[in-house]
PDB file of C-alpha atoms in Angstrom:
ATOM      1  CA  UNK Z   1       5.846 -56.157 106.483  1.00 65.00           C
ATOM      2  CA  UNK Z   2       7.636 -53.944 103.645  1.00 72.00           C
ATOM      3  CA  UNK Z   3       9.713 -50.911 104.646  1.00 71.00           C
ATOM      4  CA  UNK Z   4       8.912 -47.690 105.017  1.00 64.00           C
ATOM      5  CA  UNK Z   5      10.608 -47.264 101.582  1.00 68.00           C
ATOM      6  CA  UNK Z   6       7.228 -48.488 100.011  1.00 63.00           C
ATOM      7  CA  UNK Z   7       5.749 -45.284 101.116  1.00 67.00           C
ATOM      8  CA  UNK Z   8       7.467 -43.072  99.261  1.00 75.00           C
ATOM      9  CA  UNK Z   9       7.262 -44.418  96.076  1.00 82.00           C
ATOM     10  CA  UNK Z  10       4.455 -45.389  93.415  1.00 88.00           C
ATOM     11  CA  UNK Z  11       6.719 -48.168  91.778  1.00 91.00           C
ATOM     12  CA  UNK Z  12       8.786 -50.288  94.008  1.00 94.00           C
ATOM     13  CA  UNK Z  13      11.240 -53.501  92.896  1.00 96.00           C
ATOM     14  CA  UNK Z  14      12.119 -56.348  95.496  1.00 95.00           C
ATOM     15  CA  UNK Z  15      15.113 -58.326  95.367  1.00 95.00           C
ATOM     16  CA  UNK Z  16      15.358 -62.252  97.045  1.00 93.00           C
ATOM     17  CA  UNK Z  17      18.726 -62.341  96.637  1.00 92.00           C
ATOM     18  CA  UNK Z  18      20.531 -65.896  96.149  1.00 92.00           C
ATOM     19  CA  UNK Z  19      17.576 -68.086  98.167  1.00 91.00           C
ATOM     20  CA  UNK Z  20      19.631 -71.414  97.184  1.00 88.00           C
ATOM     21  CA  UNK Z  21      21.431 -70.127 101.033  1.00 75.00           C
ATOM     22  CA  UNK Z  22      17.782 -70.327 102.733  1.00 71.00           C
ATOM     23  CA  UNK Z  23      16.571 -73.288 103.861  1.00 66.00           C
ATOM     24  CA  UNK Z  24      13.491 -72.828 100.608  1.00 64.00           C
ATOM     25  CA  UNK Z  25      15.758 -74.835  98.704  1.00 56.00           C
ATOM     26  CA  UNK Z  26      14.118 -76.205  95.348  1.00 69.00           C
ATOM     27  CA  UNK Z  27      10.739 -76.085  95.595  1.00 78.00           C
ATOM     28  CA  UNK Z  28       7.692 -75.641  93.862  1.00 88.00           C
ATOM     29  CA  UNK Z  29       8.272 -71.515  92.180  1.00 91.00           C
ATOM     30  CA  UNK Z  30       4.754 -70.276  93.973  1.00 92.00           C
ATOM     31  CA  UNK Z  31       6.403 -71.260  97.179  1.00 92.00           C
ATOM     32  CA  UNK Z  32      10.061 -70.185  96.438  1.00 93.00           C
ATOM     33  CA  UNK Z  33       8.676 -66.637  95.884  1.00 95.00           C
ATOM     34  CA  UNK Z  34       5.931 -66.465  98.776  1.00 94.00           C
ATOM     35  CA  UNK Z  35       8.683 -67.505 101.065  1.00 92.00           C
ATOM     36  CA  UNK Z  36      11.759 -65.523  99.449  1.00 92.00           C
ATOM     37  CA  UNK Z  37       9.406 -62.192  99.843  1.00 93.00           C
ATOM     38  CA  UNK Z  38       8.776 -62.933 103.341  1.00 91.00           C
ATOM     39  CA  UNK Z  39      12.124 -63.352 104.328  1.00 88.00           C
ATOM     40  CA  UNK Z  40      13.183 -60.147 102.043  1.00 90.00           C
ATOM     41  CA  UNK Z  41      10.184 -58.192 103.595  1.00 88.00           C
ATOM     42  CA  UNK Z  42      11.170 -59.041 107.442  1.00 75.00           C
ATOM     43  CA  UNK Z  43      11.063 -55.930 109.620  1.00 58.00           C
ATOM     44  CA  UNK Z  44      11.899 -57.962 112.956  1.00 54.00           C
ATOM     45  CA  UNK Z  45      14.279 -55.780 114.145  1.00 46.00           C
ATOM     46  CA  UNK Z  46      15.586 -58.415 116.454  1.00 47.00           C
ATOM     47  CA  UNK Z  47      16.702 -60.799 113.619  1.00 47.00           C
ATOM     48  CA  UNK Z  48      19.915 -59.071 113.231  1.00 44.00           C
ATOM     49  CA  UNK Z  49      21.842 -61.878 110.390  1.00 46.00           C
ATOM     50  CA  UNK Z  50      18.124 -60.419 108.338  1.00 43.00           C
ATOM     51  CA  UNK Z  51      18.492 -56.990 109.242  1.00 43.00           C
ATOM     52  CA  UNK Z  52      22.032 -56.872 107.855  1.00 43.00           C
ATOM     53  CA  UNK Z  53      21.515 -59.007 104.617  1.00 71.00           C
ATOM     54  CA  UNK Z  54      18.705 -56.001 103.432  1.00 77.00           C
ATOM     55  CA  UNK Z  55      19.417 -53.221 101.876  1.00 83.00           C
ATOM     56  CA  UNK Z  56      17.021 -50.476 101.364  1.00 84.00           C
ATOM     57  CA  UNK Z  57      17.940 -48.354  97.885  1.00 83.00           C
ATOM     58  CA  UNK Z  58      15.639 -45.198  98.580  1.00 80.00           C
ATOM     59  CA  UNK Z  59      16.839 -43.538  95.581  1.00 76.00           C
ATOM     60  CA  UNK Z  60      15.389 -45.699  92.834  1.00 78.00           C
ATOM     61  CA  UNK Z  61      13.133 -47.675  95.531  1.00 85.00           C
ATOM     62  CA  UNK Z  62      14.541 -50.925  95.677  1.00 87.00           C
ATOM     63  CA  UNK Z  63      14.613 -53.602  98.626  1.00 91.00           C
ATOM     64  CA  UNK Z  64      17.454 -56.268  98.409  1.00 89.00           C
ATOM     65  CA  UNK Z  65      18.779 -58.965 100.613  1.00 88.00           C
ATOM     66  CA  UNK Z  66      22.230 -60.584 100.498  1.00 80.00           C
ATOM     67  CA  UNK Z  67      23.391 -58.348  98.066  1.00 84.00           C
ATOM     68  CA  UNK Z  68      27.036 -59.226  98.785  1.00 85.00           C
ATOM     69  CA  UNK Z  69      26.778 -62.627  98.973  1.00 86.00           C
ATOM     70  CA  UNK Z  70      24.922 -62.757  95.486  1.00 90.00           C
ATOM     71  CA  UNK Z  71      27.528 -60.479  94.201  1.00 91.00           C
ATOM     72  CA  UNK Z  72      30.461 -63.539  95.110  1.00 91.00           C
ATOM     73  CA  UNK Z  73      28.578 -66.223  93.715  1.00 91.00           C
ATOM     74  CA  UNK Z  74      28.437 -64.348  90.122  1.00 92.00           C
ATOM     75  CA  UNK Z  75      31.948 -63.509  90.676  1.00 93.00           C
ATOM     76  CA  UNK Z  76      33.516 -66.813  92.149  1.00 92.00           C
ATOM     77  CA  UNK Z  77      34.210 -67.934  88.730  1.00 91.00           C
ATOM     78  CA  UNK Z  78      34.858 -66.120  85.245  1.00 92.00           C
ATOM     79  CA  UNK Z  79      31.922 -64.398  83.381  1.00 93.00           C
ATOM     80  CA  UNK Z  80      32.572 -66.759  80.754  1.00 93.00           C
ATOM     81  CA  UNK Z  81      32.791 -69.674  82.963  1.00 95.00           C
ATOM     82  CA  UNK Z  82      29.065 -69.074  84.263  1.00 96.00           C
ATOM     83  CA  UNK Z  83      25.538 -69.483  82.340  1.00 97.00           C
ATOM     84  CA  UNK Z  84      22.670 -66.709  83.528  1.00 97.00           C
ATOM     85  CA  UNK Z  85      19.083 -67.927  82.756  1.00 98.00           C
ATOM     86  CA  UNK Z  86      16.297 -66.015  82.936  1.00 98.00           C
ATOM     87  CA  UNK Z  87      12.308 -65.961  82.667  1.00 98.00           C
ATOM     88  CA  UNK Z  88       9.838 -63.199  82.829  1.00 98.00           C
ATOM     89  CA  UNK Z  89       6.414 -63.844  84.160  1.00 98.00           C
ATOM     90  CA  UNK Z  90       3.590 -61.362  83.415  1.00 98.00           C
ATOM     91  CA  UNK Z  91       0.253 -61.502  83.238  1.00 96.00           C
ATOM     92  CA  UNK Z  92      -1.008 -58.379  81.741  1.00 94.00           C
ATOM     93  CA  UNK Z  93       0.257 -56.463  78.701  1.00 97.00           C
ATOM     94  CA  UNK Z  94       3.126 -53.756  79.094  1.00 97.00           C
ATOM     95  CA  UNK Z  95       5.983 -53.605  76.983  1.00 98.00           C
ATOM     96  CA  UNK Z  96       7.492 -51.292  80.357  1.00 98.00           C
ATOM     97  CA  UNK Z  97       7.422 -54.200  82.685  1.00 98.00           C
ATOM     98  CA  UNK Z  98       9.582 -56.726  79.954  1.00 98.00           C
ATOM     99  CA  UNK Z  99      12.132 -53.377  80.192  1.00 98.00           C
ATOM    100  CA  UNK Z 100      11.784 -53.229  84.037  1.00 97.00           C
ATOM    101  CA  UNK Z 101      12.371 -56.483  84.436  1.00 98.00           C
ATOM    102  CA  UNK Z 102      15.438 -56.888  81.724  1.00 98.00           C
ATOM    103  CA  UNK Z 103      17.516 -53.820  83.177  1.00 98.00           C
ATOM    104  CA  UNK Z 104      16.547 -54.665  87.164  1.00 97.00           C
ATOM    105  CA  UNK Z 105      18.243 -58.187  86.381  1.00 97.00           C
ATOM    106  CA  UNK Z 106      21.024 -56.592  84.331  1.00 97.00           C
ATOM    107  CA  UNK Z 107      21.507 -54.190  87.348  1.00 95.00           C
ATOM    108  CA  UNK Z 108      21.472 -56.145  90.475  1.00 95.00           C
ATOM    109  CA  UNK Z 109      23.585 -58.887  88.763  1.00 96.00           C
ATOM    110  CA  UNK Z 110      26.029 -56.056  88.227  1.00 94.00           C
ATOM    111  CA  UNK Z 111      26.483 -57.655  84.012  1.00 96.00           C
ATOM    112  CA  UNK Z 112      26.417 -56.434  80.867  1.00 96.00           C
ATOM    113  CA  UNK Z 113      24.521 -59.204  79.496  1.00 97.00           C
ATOM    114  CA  UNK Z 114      22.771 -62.571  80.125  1.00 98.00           C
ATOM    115  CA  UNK Z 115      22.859 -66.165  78.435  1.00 98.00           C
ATOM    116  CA  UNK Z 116      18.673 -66.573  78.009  1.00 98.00           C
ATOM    117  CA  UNK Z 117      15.583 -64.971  78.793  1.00 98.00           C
ATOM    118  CA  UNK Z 118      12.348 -66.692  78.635  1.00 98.00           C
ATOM    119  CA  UNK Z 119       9.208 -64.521  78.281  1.00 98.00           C
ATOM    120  CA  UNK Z 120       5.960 -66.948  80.018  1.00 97.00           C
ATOM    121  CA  UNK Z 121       2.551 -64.061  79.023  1.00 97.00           C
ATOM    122  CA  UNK Z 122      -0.302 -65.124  80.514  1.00 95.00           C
ATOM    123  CA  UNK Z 123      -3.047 -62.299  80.215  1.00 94.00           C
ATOM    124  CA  UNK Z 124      -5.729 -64.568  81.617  1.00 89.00           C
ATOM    125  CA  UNK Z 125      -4.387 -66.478  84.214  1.00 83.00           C
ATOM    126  CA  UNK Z 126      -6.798 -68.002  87.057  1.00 68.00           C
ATOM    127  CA  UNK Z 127      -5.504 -68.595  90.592  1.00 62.00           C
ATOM    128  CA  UNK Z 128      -4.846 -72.086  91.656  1.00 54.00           C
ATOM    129  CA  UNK Z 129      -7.223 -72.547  94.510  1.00 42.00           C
ATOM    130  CA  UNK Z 130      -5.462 -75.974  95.459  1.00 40.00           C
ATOM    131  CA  UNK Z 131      -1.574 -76.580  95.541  1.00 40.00           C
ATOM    132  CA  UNK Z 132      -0.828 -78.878  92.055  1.00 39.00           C
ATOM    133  CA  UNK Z 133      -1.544 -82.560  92.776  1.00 39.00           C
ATOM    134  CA  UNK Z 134       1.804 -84.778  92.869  1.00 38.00           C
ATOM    135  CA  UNK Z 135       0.097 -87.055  91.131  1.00 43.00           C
ATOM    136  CA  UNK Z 136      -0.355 -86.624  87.449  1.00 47.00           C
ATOM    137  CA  UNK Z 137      -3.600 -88.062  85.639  1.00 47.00           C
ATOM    138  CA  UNK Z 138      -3.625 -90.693  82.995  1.00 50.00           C
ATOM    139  CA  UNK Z 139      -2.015 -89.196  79.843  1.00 52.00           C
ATOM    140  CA  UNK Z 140      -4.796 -89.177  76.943  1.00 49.00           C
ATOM    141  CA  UNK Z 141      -4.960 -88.172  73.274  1.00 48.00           C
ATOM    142  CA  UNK Z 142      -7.674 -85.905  74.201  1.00 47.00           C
ATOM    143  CA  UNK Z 143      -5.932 -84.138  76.898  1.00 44.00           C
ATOM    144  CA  UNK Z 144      -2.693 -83.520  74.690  1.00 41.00           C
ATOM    145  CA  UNK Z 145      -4.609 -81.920  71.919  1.00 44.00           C
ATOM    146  CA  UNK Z 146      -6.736 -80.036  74.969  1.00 46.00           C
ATOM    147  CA  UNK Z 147      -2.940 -78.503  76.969  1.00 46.00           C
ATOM    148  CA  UNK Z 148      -1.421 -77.645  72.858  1.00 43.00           C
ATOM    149  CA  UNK Z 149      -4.471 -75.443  72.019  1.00 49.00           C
ATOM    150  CA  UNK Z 150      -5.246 -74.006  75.243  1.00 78.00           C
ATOM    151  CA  UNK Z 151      -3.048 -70.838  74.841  1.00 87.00           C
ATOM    152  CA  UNK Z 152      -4.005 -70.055  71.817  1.00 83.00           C
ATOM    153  CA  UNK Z 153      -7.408 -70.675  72.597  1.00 86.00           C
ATOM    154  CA  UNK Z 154      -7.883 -68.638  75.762  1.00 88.00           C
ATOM    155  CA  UNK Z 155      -6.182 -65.563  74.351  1.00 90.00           C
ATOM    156  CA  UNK Z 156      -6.976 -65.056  70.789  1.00 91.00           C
ATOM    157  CA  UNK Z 157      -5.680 -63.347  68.212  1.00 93.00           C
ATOM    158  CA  UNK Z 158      -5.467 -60.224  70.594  1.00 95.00           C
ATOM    159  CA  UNK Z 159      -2.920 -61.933  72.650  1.00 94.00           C
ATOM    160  CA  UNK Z 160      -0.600 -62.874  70.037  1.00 95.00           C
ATOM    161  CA  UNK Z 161      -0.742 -59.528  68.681  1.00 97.00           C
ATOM    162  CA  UNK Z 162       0.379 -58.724  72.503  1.00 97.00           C
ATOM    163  CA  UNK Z 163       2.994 -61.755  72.639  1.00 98.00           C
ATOM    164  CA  UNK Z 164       4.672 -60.523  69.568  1.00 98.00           C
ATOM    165  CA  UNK Z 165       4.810 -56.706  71.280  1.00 98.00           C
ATOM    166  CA  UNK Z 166       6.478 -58.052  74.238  1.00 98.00           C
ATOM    167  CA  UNK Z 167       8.879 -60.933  72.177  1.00 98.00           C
ATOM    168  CA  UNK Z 168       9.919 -57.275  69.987  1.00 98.00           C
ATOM    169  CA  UNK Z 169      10.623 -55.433  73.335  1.00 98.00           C
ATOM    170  CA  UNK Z 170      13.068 -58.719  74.229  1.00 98.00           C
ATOM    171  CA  UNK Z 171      14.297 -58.754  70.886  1.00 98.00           C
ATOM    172  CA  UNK Z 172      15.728 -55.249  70.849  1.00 98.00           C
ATOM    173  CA  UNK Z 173      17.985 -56.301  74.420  1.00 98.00           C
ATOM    174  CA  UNK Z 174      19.232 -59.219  72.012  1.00 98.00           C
ATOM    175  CA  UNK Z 175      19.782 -57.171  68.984  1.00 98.00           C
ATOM    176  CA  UNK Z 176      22.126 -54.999  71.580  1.00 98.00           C
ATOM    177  CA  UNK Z 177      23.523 -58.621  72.584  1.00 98.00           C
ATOM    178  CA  UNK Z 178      22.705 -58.227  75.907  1.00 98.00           C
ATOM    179  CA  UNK Z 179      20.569 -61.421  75.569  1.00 98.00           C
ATOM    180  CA  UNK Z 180      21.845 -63.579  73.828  1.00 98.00           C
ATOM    181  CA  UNK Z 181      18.966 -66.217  73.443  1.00 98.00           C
ATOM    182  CA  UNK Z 182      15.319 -65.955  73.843  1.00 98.00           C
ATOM    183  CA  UNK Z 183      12.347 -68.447  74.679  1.00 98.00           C
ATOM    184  CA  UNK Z 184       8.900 -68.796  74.930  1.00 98.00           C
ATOM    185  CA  UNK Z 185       6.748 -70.825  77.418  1.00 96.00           C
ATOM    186  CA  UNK Z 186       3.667 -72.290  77.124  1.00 95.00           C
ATOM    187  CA  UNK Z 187       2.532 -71.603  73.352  1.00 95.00           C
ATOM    188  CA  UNK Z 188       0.976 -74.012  70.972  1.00 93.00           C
ATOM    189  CA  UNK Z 189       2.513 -75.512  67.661  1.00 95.00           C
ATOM    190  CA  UNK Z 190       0.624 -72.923  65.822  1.00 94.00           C
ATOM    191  CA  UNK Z 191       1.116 -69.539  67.694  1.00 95.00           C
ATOM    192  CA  UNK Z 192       5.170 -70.892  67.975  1.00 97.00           C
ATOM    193  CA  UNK Z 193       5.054 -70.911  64.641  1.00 97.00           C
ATOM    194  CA  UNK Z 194       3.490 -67.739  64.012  1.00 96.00           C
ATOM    195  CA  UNK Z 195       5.658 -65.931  66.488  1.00 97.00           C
ATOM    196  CA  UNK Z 196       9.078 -67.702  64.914  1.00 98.00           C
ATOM    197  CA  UNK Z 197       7.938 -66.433  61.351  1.00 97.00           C
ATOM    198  CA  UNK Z 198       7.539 -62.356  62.619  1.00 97.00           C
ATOM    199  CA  UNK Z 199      10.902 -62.466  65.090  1.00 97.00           C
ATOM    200  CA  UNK Z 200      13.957 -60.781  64.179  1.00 97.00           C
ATOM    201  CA  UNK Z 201      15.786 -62.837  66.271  1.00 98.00           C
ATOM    202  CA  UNK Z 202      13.561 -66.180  66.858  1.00 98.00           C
ATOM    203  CA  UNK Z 203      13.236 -68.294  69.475  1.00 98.00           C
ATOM    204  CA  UNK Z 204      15.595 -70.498  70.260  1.00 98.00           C
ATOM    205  CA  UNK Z 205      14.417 -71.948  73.707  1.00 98.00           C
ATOM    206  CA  UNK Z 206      10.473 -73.169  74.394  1.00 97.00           C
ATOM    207  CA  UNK Z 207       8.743 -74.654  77.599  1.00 96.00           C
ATOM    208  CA  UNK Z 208       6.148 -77.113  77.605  1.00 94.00           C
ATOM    209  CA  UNK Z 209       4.227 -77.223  80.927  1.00 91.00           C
ATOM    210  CA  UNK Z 210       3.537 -80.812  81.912  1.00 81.00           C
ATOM    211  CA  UNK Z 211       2.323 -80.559  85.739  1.00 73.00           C
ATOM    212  CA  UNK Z 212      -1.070 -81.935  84.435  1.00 55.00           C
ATOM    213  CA  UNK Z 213       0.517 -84.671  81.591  1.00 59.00           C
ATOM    214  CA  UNK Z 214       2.959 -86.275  80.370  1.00 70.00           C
ATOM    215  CA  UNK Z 215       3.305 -85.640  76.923  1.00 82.00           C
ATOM    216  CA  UNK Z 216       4.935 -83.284  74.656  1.00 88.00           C
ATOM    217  CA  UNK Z 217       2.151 -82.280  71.967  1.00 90.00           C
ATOM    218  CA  UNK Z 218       3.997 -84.029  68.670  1.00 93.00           C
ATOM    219  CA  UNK Z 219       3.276 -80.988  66.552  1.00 94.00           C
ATOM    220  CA  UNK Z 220       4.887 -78.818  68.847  1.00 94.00           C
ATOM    221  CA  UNK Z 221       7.491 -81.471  68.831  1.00 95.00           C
ATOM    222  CA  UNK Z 222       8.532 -81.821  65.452  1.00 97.00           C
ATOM    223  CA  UNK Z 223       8.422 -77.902  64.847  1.00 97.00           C
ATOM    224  CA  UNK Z 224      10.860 -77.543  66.964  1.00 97.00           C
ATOM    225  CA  UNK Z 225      13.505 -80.291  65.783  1.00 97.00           C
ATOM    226  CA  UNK Z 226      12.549 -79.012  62.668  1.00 98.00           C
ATOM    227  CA  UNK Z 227      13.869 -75.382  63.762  1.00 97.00           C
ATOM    228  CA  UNK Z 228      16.550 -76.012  66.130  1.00 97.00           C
ATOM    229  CA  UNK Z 229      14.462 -74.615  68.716  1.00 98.00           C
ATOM    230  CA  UNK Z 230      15.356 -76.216  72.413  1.00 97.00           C
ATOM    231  CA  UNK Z 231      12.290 -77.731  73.715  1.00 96.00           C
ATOM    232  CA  UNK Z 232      11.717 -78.219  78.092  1.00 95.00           C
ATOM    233  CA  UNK Z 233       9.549 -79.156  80.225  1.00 93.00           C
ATOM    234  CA  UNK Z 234       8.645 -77.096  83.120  1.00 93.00           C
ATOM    235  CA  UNK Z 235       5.633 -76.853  86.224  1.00 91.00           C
ATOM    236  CA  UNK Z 236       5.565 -73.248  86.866  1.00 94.00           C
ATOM    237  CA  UNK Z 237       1.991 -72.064  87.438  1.00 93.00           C
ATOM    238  CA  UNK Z 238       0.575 -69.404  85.144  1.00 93.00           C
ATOM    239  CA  UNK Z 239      -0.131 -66.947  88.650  1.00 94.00           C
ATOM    240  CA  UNK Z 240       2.770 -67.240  90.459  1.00 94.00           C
ATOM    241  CA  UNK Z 241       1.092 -65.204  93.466  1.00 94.00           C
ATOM    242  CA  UNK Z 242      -2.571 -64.571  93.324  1.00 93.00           C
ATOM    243  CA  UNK Z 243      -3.159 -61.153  94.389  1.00 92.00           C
ATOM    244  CA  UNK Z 244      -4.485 -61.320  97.919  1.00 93.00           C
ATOM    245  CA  UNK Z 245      -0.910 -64.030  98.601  1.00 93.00           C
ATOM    246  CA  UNK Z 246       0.813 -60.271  97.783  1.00 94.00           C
ATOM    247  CA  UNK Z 247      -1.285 -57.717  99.257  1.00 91.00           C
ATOM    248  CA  UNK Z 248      -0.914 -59.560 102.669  1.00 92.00           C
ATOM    249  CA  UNK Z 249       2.942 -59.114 102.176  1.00 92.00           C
ATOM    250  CA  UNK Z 250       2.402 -55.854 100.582  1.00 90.00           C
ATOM    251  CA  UNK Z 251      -0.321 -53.846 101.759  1.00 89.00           C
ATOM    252  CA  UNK Z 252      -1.768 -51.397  98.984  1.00 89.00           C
ATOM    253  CA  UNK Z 253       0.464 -53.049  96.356  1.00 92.00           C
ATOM    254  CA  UNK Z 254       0.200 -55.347  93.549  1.00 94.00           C
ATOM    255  CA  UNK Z 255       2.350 -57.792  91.197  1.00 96.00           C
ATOM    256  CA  UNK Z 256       3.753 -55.739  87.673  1.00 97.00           C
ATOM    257  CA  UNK Z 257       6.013 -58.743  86.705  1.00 98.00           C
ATOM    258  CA  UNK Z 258       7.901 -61.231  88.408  1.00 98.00           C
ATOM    259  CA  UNK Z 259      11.620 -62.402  86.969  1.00 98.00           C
ATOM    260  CA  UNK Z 260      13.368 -65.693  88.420  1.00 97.00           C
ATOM    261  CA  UNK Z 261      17.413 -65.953  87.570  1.00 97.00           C
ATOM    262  CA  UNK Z 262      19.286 -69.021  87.458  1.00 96.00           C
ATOM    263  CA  UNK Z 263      23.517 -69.127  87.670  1.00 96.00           C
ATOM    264  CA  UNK Z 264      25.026 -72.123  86.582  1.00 96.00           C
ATOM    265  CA  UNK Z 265      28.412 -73.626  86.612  1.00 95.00           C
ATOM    266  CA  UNK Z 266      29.273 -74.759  82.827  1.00 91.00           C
ATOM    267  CA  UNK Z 267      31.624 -77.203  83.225  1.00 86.00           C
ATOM    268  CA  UNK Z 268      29.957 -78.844  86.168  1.00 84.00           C
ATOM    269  CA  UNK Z 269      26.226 -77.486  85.556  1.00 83.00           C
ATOM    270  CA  UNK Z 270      26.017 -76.322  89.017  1.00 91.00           C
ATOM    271  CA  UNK Z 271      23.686 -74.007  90.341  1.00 93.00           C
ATOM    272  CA  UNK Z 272      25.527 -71.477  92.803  1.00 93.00           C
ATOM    273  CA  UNK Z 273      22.518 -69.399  92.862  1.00 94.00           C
ATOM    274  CA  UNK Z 274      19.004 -69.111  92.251  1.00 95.00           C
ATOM    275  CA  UNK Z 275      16.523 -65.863  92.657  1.00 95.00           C
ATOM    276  CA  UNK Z 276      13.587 -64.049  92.256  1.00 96.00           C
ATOM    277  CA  UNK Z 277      13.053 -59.977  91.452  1.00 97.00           C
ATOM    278  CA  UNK Z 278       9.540 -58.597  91.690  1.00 97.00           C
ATOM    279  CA  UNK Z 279       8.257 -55.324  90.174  1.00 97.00           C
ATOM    280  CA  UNK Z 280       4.612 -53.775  91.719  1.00 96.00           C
ATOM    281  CA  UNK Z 281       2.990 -50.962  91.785  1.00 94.00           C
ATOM    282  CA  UNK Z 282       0.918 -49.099  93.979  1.00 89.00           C
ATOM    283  CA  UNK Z 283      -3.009 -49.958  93.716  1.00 75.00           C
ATOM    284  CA  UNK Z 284      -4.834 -47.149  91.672  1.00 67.00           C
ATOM    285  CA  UNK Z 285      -7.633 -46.795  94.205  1.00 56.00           C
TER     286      UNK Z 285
END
């Protein structure tokens, strides 16, 4: 389903443009991105309203839709009037992709700098077989102190060593104030803490994921009243596309990192548009 322009190039970057204007409206991320790609990716010639919403860059080999009309939503109101949020997803270590991903969302915003960026690492990820049930379970102590250790306790110290890598390659956009906060998703109290100690600039946003409970971990809680550190819930799964979901979109290709963008109204806290960018690579085979 991808243009030709996929051909040509080892390293390709795929815009969704505003997809608050499709009828995906807010749904669960996995499905927001499947869907977004496959309207981005459309090659049905006889869809003309898709056909003239993409743009193919073939110079720096980049597919975007509704460029224009993404362009007036960030420019309907003042720069300073608007909030631009943020979060990386990546799932394997590469200090490249956080850059890729930072100056792709600086560029096809067309700004100089946004309001947050989250960074959500997870190096070992496992598809979700099964859509998340709507139902939560029964909230437990056991399966509080089970969701706060489980990063830490699936990656090691090897992945925190990697976290902090990635959090410095962040830091430096910051330092140039073209972030001006960063978050975290996902970490325990501990590696939160660990990470906040070694920043230059720390954290000043984290995510909890409660799609399987309903409780913030206390620890992870009070460490972050106790550091001013903005603490939110969220249900994004840890793969937002399992591979085979993107190679039948994108033959030959697979996932680098995946960035979603949020634009919100300040004074109303309005979102006029909503996003995802995608970074892949041709398979080394």
């Amino acid at each position: 389903m991808i243009p030709t322009i996929t051909k040509k190039y080892q390293n390709v970057v795929i815009s969704t443009g505003n997809i608050i204007t499709t009828e995906l409206g807010q749904r669960k991320s996995n499905e927001e991105l499947y869907d977004g790609l496959k309207i981005t990716l459309h090659t049905d010639s006889t869809a003309e309203r898709v056909a003239v919403e993409k743009e193919i860059d073939e110079l720096h080999g980049r597919v975007q839709r509704a460029t224009q009309e993404l362009t007036t939503r960030l420019t309907e109101n003042g720069r300073n009037e608007i909030s631009i949020g943020a979060k990386i997803f990546l799932n394997r270590h590469s200090t490249e992709c956080v850059k890729q991903a930072v100056e792709e969302l600086l560029h096809i915003l067309s700004v100089t700098h946004v309001d947050n960026v989250v960074l959500a690492y997870h190096p070992n990820a496992v598809a979700t077989a099964t859509p998340v049930a709507t139902t939560k379970p029964p909230c437990s102590e056991d399966s509080t102190v089970s969701r706060a250790t489980n990063w830490s306790q699936r990656n090691g110290k090897e992945g925190v060593a990697e976290l902090k890598e990635l959090y410095q390659t962040l830091e430096q956009y910051a330092l140039k104030q073209q972030i001006t906060q960063l978050g975290i998703a996902d970490l325990d109290a501990a590696t939160l803490e660990e990470l906040h100690n070694s920043a230059q600039v720390a954290p000043t946003i984290a995510q909890v994921n409660l799609s399987t409970c309903c409780v913030v971990p206390p620890e992870l809680q009070e460490f972050c009243t106790a550091h001013d550190i903005q603490l939110n819930t969220h249900s994004d799964p840890e793969l937002l596309l399992p591979v085979e979901q993107f190679d039948g979109l994108v033959p030959g290709y697979t996932i680098d990192w995946t960035l979603r963008y949020q634009v919100h109204v300040r004074c109303r806290g309005v979102l006029t548009a909503k996003g995802y960018i995608v970074g892949a690579s041709r398979s080394s085979v």
